[in-house]
PDB file of C-alpha atoms in Angstrom:
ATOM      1  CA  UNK A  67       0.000   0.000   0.000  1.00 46.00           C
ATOM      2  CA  UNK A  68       1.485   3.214  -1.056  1.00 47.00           C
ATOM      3  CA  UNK A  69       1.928   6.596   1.275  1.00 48.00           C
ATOM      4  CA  UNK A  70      -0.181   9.067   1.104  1.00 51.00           C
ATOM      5  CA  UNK A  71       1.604  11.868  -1.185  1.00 54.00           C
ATOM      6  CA  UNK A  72       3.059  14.382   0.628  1.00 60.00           C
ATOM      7  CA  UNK A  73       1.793  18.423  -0.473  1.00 74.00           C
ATOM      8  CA  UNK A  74       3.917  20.336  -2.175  1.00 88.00           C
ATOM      9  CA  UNK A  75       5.576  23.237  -0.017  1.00 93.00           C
ATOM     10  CA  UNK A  76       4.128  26.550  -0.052  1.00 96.00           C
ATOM     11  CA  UNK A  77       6.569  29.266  -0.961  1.00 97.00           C
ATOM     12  CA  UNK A  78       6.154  32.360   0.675  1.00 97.00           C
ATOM     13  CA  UNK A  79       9.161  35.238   0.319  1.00 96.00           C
ATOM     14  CA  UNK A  80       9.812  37.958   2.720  1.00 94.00           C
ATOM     15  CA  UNK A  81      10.500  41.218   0.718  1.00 93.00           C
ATOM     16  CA  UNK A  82      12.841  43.276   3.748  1.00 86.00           C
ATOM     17  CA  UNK A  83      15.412  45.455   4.299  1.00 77.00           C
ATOM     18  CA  UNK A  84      18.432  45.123   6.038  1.00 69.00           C
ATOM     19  CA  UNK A  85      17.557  46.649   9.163  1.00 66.00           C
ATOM     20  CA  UNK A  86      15.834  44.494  12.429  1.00 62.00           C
ATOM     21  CA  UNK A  87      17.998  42.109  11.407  1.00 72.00           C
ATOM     22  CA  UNK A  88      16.185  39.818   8.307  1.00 76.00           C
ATOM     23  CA  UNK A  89      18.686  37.166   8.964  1.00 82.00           C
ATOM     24  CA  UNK A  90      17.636  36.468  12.928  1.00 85.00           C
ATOM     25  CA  UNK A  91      13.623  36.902  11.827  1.00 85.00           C
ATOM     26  CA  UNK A  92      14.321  33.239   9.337  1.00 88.00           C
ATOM     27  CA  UNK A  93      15.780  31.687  12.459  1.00 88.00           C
ATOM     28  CA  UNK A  94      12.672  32.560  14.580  1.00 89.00           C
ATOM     29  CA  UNK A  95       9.880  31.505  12.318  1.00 92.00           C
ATOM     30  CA  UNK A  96      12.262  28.226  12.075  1.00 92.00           C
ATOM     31  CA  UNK A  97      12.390  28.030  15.859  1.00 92.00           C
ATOM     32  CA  UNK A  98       8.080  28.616  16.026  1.00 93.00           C
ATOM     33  CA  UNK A  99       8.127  25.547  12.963  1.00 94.00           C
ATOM     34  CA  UNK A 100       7.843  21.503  14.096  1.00 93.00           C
ATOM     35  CA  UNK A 101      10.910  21.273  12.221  1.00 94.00           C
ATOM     36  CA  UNK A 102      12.645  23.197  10.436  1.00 94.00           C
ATOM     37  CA  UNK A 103      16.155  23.039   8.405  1.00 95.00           C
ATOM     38  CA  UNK A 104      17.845  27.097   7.188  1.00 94.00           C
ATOM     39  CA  UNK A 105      20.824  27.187   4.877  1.00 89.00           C
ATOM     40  CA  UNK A 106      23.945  27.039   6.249  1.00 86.00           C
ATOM     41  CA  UNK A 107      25.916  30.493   6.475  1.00 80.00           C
ATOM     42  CA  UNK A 108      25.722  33.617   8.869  1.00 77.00           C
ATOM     43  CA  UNK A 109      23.338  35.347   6.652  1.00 78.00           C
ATOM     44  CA  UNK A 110      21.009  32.475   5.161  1.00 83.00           C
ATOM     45  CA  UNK A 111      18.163  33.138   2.570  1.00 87.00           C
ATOM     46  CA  UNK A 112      16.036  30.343   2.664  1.00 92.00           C
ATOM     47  CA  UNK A 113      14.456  27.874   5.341  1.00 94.00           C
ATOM     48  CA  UNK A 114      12.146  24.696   4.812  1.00 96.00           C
ATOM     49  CA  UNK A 115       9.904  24.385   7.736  1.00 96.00           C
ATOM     50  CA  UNK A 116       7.360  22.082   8.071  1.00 96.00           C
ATOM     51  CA  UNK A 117       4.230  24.928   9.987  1.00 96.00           C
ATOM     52  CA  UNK A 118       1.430  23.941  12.995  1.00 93.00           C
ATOM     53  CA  UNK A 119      -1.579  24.538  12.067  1.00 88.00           C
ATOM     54  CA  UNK A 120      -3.874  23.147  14.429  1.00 84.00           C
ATOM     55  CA  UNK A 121      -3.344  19.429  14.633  1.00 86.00           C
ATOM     56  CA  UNK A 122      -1.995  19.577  10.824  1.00 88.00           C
ATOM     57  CA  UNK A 123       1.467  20.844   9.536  1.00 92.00           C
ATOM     58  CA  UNK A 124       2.074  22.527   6.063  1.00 95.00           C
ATOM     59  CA  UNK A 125       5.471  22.741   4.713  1.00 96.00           C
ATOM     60  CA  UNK A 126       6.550  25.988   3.685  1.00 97.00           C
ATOM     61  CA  UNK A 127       9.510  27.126   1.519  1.00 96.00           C
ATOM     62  CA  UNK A 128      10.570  30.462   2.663  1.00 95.00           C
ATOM     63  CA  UNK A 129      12.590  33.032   0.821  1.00 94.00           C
ATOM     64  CA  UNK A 130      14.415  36.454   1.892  1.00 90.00           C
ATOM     65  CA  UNK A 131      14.669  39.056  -0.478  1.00 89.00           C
ATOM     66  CA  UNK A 132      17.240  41.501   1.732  1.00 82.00           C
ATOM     67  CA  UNK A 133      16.638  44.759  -0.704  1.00 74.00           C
ATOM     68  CA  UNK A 134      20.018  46.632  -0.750  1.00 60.00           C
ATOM     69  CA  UNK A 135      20.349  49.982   0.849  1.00 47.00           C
ATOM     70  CA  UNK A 136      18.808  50.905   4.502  1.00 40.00           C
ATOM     71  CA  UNK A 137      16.424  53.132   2.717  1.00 44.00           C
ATOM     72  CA  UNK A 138      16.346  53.209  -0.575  1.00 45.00           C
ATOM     73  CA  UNK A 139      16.426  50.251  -3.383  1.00 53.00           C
ATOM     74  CA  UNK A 140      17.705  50.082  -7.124  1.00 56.00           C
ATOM     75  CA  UNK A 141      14.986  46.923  -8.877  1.00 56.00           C
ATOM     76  CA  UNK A 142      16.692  44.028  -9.645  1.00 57.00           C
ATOM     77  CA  UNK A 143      15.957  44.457 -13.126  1.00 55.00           C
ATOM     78  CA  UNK A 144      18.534  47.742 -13.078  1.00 52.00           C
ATOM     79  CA  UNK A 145      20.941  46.325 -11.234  1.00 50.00           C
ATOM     80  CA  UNK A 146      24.189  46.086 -13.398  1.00 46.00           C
ATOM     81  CA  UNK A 147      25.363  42.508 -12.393  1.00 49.00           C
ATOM     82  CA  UNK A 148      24.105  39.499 -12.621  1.00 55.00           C
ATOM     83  CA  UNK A 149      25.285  37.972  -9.662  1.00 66.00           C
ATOM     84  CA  UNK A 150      24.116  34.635  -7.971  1.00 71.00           C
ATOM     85  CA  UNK A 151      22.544  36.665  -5.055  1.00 71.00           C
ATOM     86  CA  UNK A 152      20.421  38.317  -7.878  1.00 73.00           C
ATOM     87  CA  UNK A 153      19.254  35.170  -9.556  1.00 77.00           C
ATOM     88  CA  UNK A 154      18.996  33.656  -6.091  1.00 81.00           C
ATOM     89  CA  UNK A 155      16.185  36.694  -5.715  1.00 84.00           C
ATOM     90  CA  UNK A 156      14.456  36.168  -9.153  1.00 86.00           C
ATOM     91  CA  UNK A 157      13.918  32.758  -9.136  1.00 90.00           C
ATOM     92  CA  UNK A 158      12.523  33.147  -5.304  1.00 91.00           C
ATOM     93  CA  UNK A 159       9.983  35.614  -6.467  1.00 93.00           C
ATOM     94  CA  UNK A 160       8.855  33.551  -9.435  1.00 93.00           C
ATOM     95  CA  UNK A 161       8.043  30.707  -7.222  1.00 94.00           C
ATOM     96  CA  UNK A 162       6.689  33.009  -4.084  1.00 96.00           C
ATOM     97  CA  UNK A 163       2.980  32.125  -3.764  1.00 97.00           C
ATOM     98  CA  UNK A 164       2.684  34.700  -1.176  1.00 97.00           C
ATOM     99  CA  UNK A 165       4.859  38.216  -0.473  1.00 97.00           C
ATOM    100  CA  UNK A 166       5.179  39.324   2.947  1.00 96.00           C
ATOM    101  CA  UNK A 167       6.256  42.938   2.804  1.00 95.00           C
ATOM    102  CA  UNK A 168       7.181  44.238   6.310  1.00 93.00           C
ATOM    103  CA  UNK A 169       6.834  48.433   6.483  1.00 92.00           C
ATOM    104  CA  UNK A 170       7.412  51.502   9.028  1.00 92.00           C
ATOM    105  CA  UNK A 171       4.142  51.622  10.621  1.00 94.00           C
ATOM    106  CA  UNK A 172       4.813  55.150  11.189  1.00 93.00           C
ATOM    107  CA  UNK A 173       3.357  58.180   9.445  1.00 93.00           C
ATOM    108  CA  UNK A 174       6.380  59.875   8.678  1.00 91.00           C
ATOM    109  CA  UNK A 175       7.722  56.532   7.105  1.00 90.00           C
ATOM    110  CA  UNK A 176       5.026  55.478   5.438  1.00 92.00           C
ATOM    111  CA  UNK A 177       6.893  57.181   1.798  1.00 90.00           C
ATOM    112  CA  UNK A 178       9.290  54.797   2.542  1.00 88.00           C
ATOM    113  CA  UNK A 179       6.755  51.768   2.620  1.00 90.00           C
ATOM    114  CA  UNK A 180       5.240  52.584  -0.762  1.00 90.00           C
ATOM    115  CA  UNK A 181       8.331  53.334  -2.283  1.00 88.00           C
ATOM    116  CA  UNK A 182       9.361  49.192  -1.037  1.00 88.00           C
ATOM    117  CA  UNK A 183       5.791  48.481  -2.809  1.00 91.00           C
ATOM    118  CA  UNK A 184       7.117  50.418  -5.751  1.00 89.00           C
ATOM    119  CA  UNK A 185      10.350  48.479  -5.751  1.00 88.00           C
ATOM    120  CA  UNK A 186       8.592  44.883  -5.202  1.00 91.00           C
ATOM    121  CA  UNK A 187       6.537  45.814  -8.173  1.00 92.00           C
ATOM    122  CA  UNK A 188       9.411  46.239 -10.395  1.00 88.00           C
ATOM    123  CA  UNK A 189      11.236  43.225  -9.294  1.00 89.00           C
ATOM    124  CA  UNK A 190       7.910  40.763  -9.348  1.00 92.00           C
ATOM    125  CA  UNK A 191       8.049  42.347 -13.371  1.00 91.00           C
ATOM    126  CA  UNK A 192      11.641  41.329 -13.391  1.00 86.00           C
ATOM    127  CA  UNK A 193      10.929  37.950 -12.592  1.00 89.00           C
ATOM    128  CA  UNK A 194       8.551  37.842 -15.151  1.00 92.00           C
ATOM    129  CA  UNK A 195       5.369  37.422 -12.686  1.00 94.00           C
ATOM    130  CA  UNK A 196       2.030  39.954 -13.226  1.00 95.00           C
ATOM    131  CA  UNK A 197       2.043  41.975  -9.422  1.00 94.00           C
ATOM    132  CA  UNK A 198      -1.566  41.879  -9.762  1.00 93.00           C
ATOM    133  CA  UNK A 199      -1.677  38.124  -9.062  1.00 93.00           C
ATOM    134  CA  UNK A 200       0.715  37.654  -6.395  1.00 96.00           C
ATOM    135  CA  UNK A 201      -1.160  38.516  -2.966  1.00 97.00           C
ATOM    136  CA  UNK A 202       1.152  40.887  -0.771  1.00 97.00           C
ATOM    137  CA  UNK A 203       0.718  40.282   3.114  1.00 97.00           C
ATOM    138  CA  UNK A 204       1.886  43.976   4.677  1.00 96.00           C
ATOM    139  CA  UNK A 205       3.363  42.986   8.564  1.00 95.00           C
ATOM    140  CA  UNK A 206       2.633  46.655   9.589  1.00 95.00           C
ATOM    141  CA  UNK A 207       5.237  47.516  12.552  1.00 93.00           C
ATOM    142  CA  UNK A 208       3.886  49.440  14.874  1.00 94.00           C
ATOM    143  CA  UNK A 209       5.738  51.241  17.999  1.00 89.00           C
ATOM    144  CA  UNK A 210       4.824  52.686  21.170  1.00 84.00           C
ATOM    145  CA  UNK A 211       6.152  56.144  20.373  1.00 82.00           C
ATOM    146  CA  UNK A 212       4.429  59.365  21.914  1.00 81.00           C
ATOM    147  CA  UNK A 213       6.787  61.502  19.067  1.00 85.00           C
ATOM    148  CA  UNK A 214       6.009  58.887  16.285  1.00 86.00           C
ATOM    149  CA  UNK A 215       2.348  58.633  15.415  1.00 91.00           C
ATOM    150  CA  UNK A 216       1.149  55.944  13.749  1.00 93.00           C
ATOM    151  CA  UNK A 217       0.038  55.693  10.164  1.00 94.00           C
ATOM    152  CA  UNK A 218      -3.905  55.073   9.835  1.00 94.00           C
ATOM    153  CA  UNK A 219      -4.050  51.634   8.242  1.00 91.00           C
ATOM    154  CA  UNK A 220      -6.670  53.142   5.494  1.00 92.00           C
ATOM    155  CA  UNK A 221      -3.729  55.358   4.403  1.00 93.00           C
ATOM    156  CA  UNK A 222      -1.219  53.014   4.179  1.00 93.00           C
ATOM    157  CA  UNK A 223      -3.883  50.688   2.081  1.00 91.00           C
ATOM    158  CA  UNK A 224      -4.501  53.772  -0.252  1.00 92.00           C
ATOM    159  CA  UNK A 225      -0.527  54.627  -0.203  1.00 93.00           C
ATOM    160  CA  UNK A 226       0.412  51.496  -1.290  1.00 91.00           C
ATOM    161  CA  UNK A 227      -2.647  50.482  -3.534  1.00 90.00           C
ATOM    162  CA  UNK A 228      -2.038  46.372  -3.459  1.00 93.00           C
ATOM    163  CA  UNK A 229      -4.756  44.692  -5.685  1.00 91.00           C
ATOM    164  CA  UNK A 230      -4.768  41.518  -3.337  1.00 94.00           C
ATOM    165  CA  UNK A 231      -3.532  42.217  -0.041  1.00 95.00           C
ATOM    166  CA  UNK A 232      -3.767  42.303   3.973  1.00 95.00           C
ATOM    167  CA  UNK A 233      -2.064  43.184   7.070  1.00 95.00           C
ATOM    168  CA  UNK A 234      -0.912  42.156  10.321  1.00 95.00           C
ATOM    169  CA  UNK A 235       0.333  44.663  13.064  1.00 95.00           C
ATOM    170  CA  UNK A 236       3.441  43.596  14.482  1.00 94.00           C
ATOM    171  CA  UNK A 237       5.670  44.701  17.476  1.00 92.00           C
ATOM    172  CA  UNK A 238       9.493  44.110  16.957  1.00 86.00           C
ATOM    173  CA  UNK A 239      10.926  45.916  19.871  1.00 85.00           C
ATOM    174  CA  UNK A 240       8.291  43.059  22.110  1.00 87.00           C
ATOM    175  CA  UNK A 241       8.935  40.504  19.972  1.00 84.00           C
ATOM    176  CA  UNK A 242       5.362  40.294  18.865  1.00 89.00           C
ATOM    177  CA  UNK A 243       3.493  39.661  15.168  1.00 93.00           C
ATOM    178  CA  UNK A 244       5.856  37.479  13.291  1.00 92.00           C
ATOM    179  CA  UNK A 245       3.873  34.135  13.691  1.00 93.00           C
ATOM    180  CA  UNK A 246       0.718  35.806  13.471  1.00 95.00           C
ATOM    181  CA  UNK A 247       2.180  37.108  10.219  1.00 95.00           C
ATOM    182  CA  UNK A 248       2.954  34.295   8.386  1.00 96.00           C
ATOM    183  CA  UNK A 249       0.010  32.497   9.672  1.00 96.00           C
ATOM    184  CA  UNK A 250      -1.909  35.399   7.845  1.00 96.00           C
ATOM    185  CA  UNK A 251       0.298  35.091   4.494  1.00 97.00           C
ATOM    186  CA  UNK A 252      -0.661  31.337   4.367  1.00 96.00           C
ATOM    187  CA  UNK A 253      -4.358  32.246   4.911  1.00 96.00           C
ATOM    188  CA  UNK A 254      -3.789  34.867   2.245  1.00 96.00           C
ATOM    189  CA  UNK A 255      -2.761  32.523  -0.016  1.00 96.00           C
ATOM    190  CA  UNK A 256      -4.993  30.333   0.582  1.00 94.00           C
ATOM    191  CA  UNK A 257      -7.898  32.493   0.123  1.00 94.00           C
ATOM    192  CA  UNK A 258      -6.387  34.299  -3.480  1.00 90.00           C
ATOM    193  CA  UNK A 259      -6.524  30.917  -4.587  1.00 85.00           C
ATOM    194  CA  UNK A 260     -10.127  29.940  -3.909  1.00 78.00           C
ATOM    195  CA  UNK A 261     -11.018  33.321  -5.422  1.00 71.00           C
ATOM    196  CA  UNK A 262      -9.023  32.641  -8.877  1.00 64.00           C
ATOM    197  CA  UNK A 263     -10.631  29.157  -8.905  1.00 59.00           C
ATOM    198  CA  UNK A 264     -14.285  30.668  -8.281  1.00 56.00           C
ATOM    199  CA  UNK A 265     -13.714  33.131 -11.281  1.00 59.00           C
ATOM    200  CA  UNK A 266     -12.152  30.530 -13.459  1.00 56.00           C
ATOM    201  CA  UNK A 267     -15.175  28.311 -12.776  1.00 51.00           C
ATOM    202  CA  UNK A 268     -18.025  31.286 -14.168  1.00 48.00           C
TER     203      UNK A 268
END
C-alpha cells in the first residue's frame, strides 16, 4: 500500500530590508516551525519548515529578499550585475505564492513603505510574474512612540494600492506579530486561490 503523497511546499518570500535584522527573523519563524532546516551560512536566505496549524502541519519554503540599501532600493531588473545573489532573488519571487512585505508603521515613514511596494513591483516584473496576481501580506510595525504617530491603516492601504492584499500589526521591539504574520500570508494565499478558482469556474 502506497503513502499518502506528501503536499507540495508553499513558498512564501519575505520582501525586507536590512535593518531588524532579516537574517535572525528566518531563524525565529524556524524556531516557532515543528521542524525546520535554514541554509547554512551567517546570513542564510532560505528555510524549509514544516508549519502547525492546528493538529496539521504545512510545509513551507521560505525566501528572503534583503533589498540593498537601509532606505532606498535600485529593482533588480537595473541592477548592473548578474550575480548569484540576484538570480537567487528572481527565481525566489517567481516561485513566491505569497509576499510578505514588512513596512514603518509610522506616518512619517510610510513614503518609505510605498516606495518598497514600488520596488517589489518592479522586481515581481523582473521575474517575469504579473504583481496583480501575487497577494502581498503587509506585517505593519507598529511602535509605542508618543513623538512617532502611527500611520492610519486606510492610508497606508490607499498609499500602497495592493490589488490583493492584507495586514498584520506587528511589534518588533516586544517581539510580537511574526507568527501571526505568516500564519496570515498562508491564509492569504490560501484564500487568493479559492477566489481565482471561483472566477475561473463562471
Amino acid at each position: 500500500m502506497s503513502s499518502p503523497a506528501q503536499p507540495h511546499p508553499l513558498h512564501v518570500a519575505y520582501y525586507t530590508g536590512p535593518a531588524g535584522s532579516p537574517y535572525r527573523l528566518l531563524r525565529h519563524l524556524a524556531a516557532l516551525a515543528r521542524s525546520a532546516s535554514i541554509e547554512a551560512g551567517p546570513t542564510p536566505a532560505r528555510a524549509e519548515l514544516l508549519w502547525p496549524r492546528g493538529a496539521a502541519v504545512l510545509p513551507l519554503h521560505l525566501s528572503l529578499i534583503v533589498t540593498r540599501g537601509v532606505a532606498w532600493h535600485a529593482p533588480i531588473d537595473a541592477l548592473a550585475a548578474e550575480s548569484d545573489e540576484v538570480r537567487g532573488e528572481l527565481d525566489a519571487l517567481r516561485r513566491a505564492q505569497v509576499v510578505v512585505l514588512p513596512i514603518d508603521g509610522r506616518a512619517r515613514r510610510l513614503a518609505l513603505g510605498v516606495h518598497r511596494a514600488a520596488t517589489l513591483r518592479a522586481d515581481l516584473i523582473a521575474a517575469g510574474r504579473p504583481p496583480e496576481q501575487v497577494p502581498v501580506l503587509f506585517q505593519v510595525h507598529r511602535y509605542a512612540d508618543p513623538n512617532e504617530p502611527p500611520a492610519a491603516l486606510p492610508d497606508i492601504a490607499r498609499a500602497l494600492a495592493w490589488p490583493r492584499w492584507d495586514h498584520v500589526e506587528a511589534f518588533p521591539r516586544e517581539k510580537r506579530g511574526a507568527r501571526e504574520a505568516l500564519d496570515r500570508a498562508i491564509a492569504l494565499h490560501e484564500e487568493s486561490r479559492g477566489a481565482s478558482a471561483r472566477g475561473d469556474a463562471r
